[in-house]
């Protein structure tokens, strides 16, 4: 499985990158053969800006977009700016193809100086990726400055979110056959993009016509 971490941290070292690394390591502990790739948006800022003006991605940006598009799952981490995700973070996903994240499992995470900004996960990040038709894991992870002091709260959130992402990623296998029958099993992500089944009386109406 291919796991891509998108980090919008600006400083070096970056708590945003650190959180992304911890989440990726937690996924690696739960699944075999996980190939982790990190996309540092700080290094792509100039090419992202040029993409808006000329419509073409540079070589590094094109490679990052391809990595995200081809991933089995994403961990996306942004620092909080003005109670929302950073402009660099949003700009990267603005230049991504509009269908690239459809049905893709995404773990959302953010870092900030105070726990008061933790609602950025629900008010900004989750709606963004729902709009992009990604499958956002139930547990988002926010890390305030005080969370890096070894508290159990952050570790628990990291482990829970990683477990949810791993489960979704493992469900994104190609259509396969069960060992004892020829019944095809539809991948989880494909089920999410299908409409709800018709009620029984609706099926009866269709047959009557």
mmCIF file of C-alpha atoms in Angstrom, residues 29-187:
data_model
loop_
_atom_site.group_PDB
_atom_site.id
_atom_site.type_symbol
_atom_site.label_atom_id
_atom_site.label_comp_id
_atom_site.label_asym_id
_atom_site.label_seq_id
_atom_site.Cartn_x
_atom_site.Cartn_y
_atom_site.Cartn_z
ATOM 1 C CA UNK A 29 2.874 -0.565 12.739
ATOM 2 C CA UNK A 30 -0.559 -1.821 11.730
ATOM 3 C CA UNK A 31 -0.084 -2.825 8.110
ATOM 4 C CA UNK A 32 2.500 -4.721 6.124
ATOM 5 C CA UNK A 33 4.260 -3.419 3.034
ATOM 6 C CA UNK A 34 3.366 0.243 3.535
ATOM 7 C CA UNK A 35 5.362 2.587 1.306
ATOM 8 C CA UNK A 36 5.385 6.039 2.924
ATOM 9 C CA UNK A 37 6.162 9.170 0.907
ATOM 10 C CA UNK A 38 6.212 12.684 2.358
ATOM 11 C CA UNK A 39 5.273 15.741 0.306
ATOM 12 C CA UNK A 40 6.668 18.920 1.869
ATOM 13 C CA UNK A 41 4.605 21.806 0.510
ATOM 14 C CA UNK A 42 7.185 24.315 1.709
ATOM 15 C CA UNK A 43 9.496 23.082 -1.047
ATOM 16 C CA UNK A 44 6.754 23.435 -3.682
ATOM 17 C CA UNK A 45 5.525 26.945 -2.854
ATOM 18 C CA UNK A 46 7.097 28.639 -5.885
ATOM 19 C CA UNK A 47 5.909 25.985 -8.345
ATOM 20 C CA UNK A 48 2.386 26.115 -6.885
ATOM 21 C CA UNK A 49 2.322 29.890 -7.421
ATOM 22 C CA UNK A 50 3.594 29.506 -10.996
ATOM 23 C CA UNK A 51 0.912 26.896 -11.686
ATOM 24 C CA UNK A 52 -1.770 29.489 -10.920
ATOM 25 C CA UNK A 53 -0.274 31.922 -13.437
ATOM 26 C CA UNK A 54 0.703 29.623 -16.302
ATOM 27 C CA UNK A 55 -1.482 26.563 -15.764
ATOM 28 C CA UNK A 56 1.394 24.072 -15.837
ATOM 29 C CA UNK A 57 3.015 22.289 -12.888
ATOM 30 C CA UNK A 58 6.777 22.248 -12.548
ATOM 31 C CA UNK A 59 8.617 18.951 -12.320
ATOM 32 C CA UNK A 60 8.584 18.685 -8.520
ATOM 33 C CA UNK A 61 4.948 19.756 -8.236
ATOM 34 C CA UNK A 62 3.897 17.309 -10.968
ATOM 35 C CA UNK A 63 5.617 14.482 -9.085
ATOM 36 C CA UNK A 64 3.845 15.469 -5.857
ATOM 37 C CA UNK A 65 0.454 15.613 -7.578
ATOM 38 C CA UNK A 66 1.061 12.196 -9.118
ATOM 39 C CA UNK A 67 2.027 10.779 -5.726
ATOM 40 C CA UNK A 68 -1.148 12.063 -4.096
ATOM 41 C CA UNK A 69 -3.324 10.856 -6.960
ATOM 42 C CA UNK A 70 -1.767 7.377 -6.889
ATOM 43 C CA UNK A 71 -1.835 6.928 -3.109
ATOM 44 C CA UNK A 72 -3.985 4.337 -1.356
ATOM 45 C CA UNK A 73 -4.366 6.736 1.550
ATOM 46 C CA UNK A 74 -3.376 10.244 2.632
ATOM 47 C CA UNK A 75 -2.354 11.937 5.847
ATOM 48 C CA UNK A 76 -2.756 15.700 5.466
ATOM 49 C CA UNK A 77 -1.361 18.049 8.107
ATOM 50 C CA UNK A 78 -1.522 21.822 8.215
ATOM 51 C CA UNK A 79 -0.571 24.494 10.732
ATOM 52 C CA UNK A 80 -3.453 26.723 11.792
ATOM 53 C CA UNK A 81 -3.529 30.228 10.313
ATOM 54 C CA UNK A 82 -6.369 32.626 11.135
ATOM 55 C CA UNK A 83 -8.441 29.760 12.558
ATOM 56 C CA UNK A 84 -8.214 27.746 9.338
ATOM 57 C CA UNK A 85 -5.783 25.776 7.184
ATOM 58 C CA UNK A 86 -2.834 27.619 5.684
ATOM 59 C CA UNK A 87 -2.990 29.275 2.271
ATOM 60 C CA UNK A 88 -0.188 27.025 1.015
ATOM 61 C CA UNK A 89 -2.119 23.930 2.070
ATOM 62 C CA UNK A 90 -5.291 25.079 0.313
ATOM 63 C CA UNK A 91 -3.386 26.152 -2.806
ATOM 64 C CA UNK A 92 -1.893 22.682 -3.251
ATOM 65 C CA UNK A 93 -5.291 21.032 -3.225
ATOM 66 C CA UNK A 94 -6.632 23.761 -5.517
ATOM 67 C CA UNK A 95 -4.211 22.693 -8.259
ATOM 68 C CA UNK A 96 -4.948 18.998 -7.767
ATOM 69 C CA UNK A 97 -7.339 17.445 -10.288
ATOM 70 C CA UNK A 98 -10.896 17.758 -8.997
ATOM 71 C CA UNK A 99 -11.496 13.986 -9.152
ATOM 72 C CA UNK A 100 -8.124 12.890 -7.742
ATOM 73 C CA UNK A 101 -9.375 12.261 -4.202
ATOM 74 C CA UNK A 102 -12.720 10.651 -4.990
ATOM 75 C CA UNK A 103 -13.146 7.679 -2.653
ATOM 76 C CA UNK A 104 -9.625 8.036 -1.227
ATOM 77 C CA UNK A 105 -9.144 7.610 2.548
ATOM 78 C CA UNK A 106 -7.800 10.779 4.144
ATOM 79 C CA UNK A 107 -6.693 11.366 7.724
ATOM 80 C CA UNK A 108 -6.899 15.069 8.612
ATOM 81 C CA UNK A 109 -4.581 16.650 11.167
ATOM 82 C CA UNK A 110 -3.470 20.100 12.274
ATOM 83 C CA UNK A 111 -1.093 21.840 14.652
ATOM 84 C CA UNK A 112 -1.453 25.082 16.543
ATOM 85 C CA UNK A 113 -0.296 27.048 19.532
ATOM 86 C CA UNK A 114 -3.446 26.565 21.571
ATOM 87 C CA UNK A 115 -6.115 23.911 21.979
ATOM 88 C CA UNK A 116 -8.770 26.552 21.229
ATOM 89 C CA UNK A 117 -8.123 26.057 17.514
ATOM 90 C CA UNK A 118 -8.855 22.324 17.549
ATOM 91 C CA UNK A 119 -12.230 22.869 15.862
ATOM 92 C CA UNK A 120 -10.349 23.723 12.667
ATOM 93 C CA UNK A 121 -10.543 20.001 11.934
ATOM 94 C CA UNK A 122 -14.344 20.017 11.794
ATOM 95 C CA UNK A 123 -14.984 23.556 10.545
ATOM 96 C CA UNK A 124 -12.357 23.751 7.789
ATOM 97 C CA UNK A 125 -10.501 20.527 6.983
ATOM 98 C CA UNK A 126 -13.353 18.024 7.047
ATOM 99 C CA UNK A 127 -15.633 20.130 4.785
ATOM 100 C CA UNK A 128 -12.773 20.675 2.321
ATOM 101 C CA UNK A 129 -12.107 16.982 1.835
ATOM 102 C CA UNK A 130 -15.780 16.105 1.874
ATOM 103 C CA UNK A 131 -16.162 18.544 -1.032
ATOM 104 C CA UNK A 132 -13.314 16.744 -2.814
ATOM 105 C CA UNK A 133 -15.271 13.488 -2.246
ATOM 106 C CA UNK A 134 -12.567 11.876 -0.172
ATOM 107 C CA UNK A 135 -13.373 9.405 2.606
ATOM 108 C CA UNK A 136 -12.336 11.284 5.744
ATOM 109 C CA UNK A 137 -11.596 9.049 8.729
ATOM 110 C CA UNK A 138 -13.796 9.724 11.779
ATOM 111 C CA UNK A 139 -10.929 10.754 14.075
ATOM 112 C CA UNK A 140 -9.032 13.919 13.236
ATOM 113 C CA UNK A 141 -5.847 14.737 15.149
ATOM 114 C CA UNK A 142 -5.041 18.193 16.477
ATOM 115 C CA UNK A 143 -1.820 18.886 18.375
ATOM 116 C CA UNK A 144 -1.431 22.053 20.409
ATOM 117 C CA UNK A 145 1.900 23.159 21.848
ATOM 118 C CA UNK A 146 1.150 21.573 25.216
ATOM 119 C CA UNK A 147 0.398 18.204 23.587
ATOM 120 C CA UNK A 148 4.072 17.621 22.841
ATOM 121 C CA UNK A 149 4.861 17.239 26.538
ATOM 122 C CA UNK A 150 4.306 13.496 26.553
ATOM 123 C CA UNK A 151 0.600 13.519 27.422
ATOM 124 C CA UNK A 152 -1.369 10.384 26.659
ATOM 125 C CA UNK A 153 -4.146 12.312 24.943
ATOM 126 C CA UNK A 154 -2.239 12.968 21.724
ATOM 127 C CA UNK A 155 -0.826 9.439 21.591
ATOM 128 C CA UNK A 156 -4.316 7.977 21.962
ATOM 129 C CA UNK A 157 -5.693 10.151 19.170
ATOM 130 C CA UNK A 158 -2.799 9.250 16.886
ATOM 131 C CA UNK A 159 -3.298 5.526 17.442
ATOM 132 C CA UNK A 160 -7.065 5.670 16.974
ATOM 133 C CA UNK A 161 -6.869 7.734 13.783
ATOM 134 C CA UNK A 162 -4.119 5.527 12.348
ATOM 135 C CA UNK A 163 -6.193 2.414 13.014
ATOM 136 C CA UNK A 164 -9.155 3.927 11.178
ATOM 137 C CA UNK A 165 -7.039 4.954 8.200
ATOM 138 C CA UNK A 166 -5.401 1.531 8.004
ATOM 139 C CA UNK A 167 -8.788 -0.185 7.974
ATOM 140 C CA UNK A 168 -9.989 1.994 5.114
ATOM 141 C CA UNK A 169 -6.783 1.569 3.128
ATOM 142 C CA UNK A 170 -6.946 -2.197 3.447
ATOM 143 C CA UNK A 171 -10.485 -2.074 2.096
ATOM 144 C CA UNK A 172 -9.288 -0.391 -1.082
ATOM 145 C CA UNK A 173 -8.124 -3.589 -2.755
ATOM 146 C CA UNK A 174 -9.126 -4.457 -6.327
ATOM 147 C CA UNK A 175 -12.339 -6.379 -6.887
ATOM 148 C CA UNK A 176 -11.665 -9.955 -5.824
ATOM 149 C CA UNK A 177 -13.442 -13.271 -5.409
ATOM 150 C CA UNK A 178 -14.222 -14.934 -2.113
ATOM 151 C CA UNK A 179 -12.472 -18.269 -1.511
ATOM 152 C CA UNK A 180 -15.674 -20.322 -1.474
ATOM 153 C CA UNK A 181 -17.734 -18.699 -4.174
ATOM 154 C CA UNK A 182 -17.616 -16.765 -7.426
ATOM 155 C CA UNK A 183 -19.348 -13.739 -5.909
ATOM 156 C CA UNK A 184 -17.438 -10.537 -6.591
ATOM 157 C CA UNK A 185 -16.781 -8.234 -3.665
ATOM 158 C CA UNK A 186 -17.066 -4.530 -4.413
ATOM 159 C CA UNK A 187 -14.279 -2.369 -2.924
#
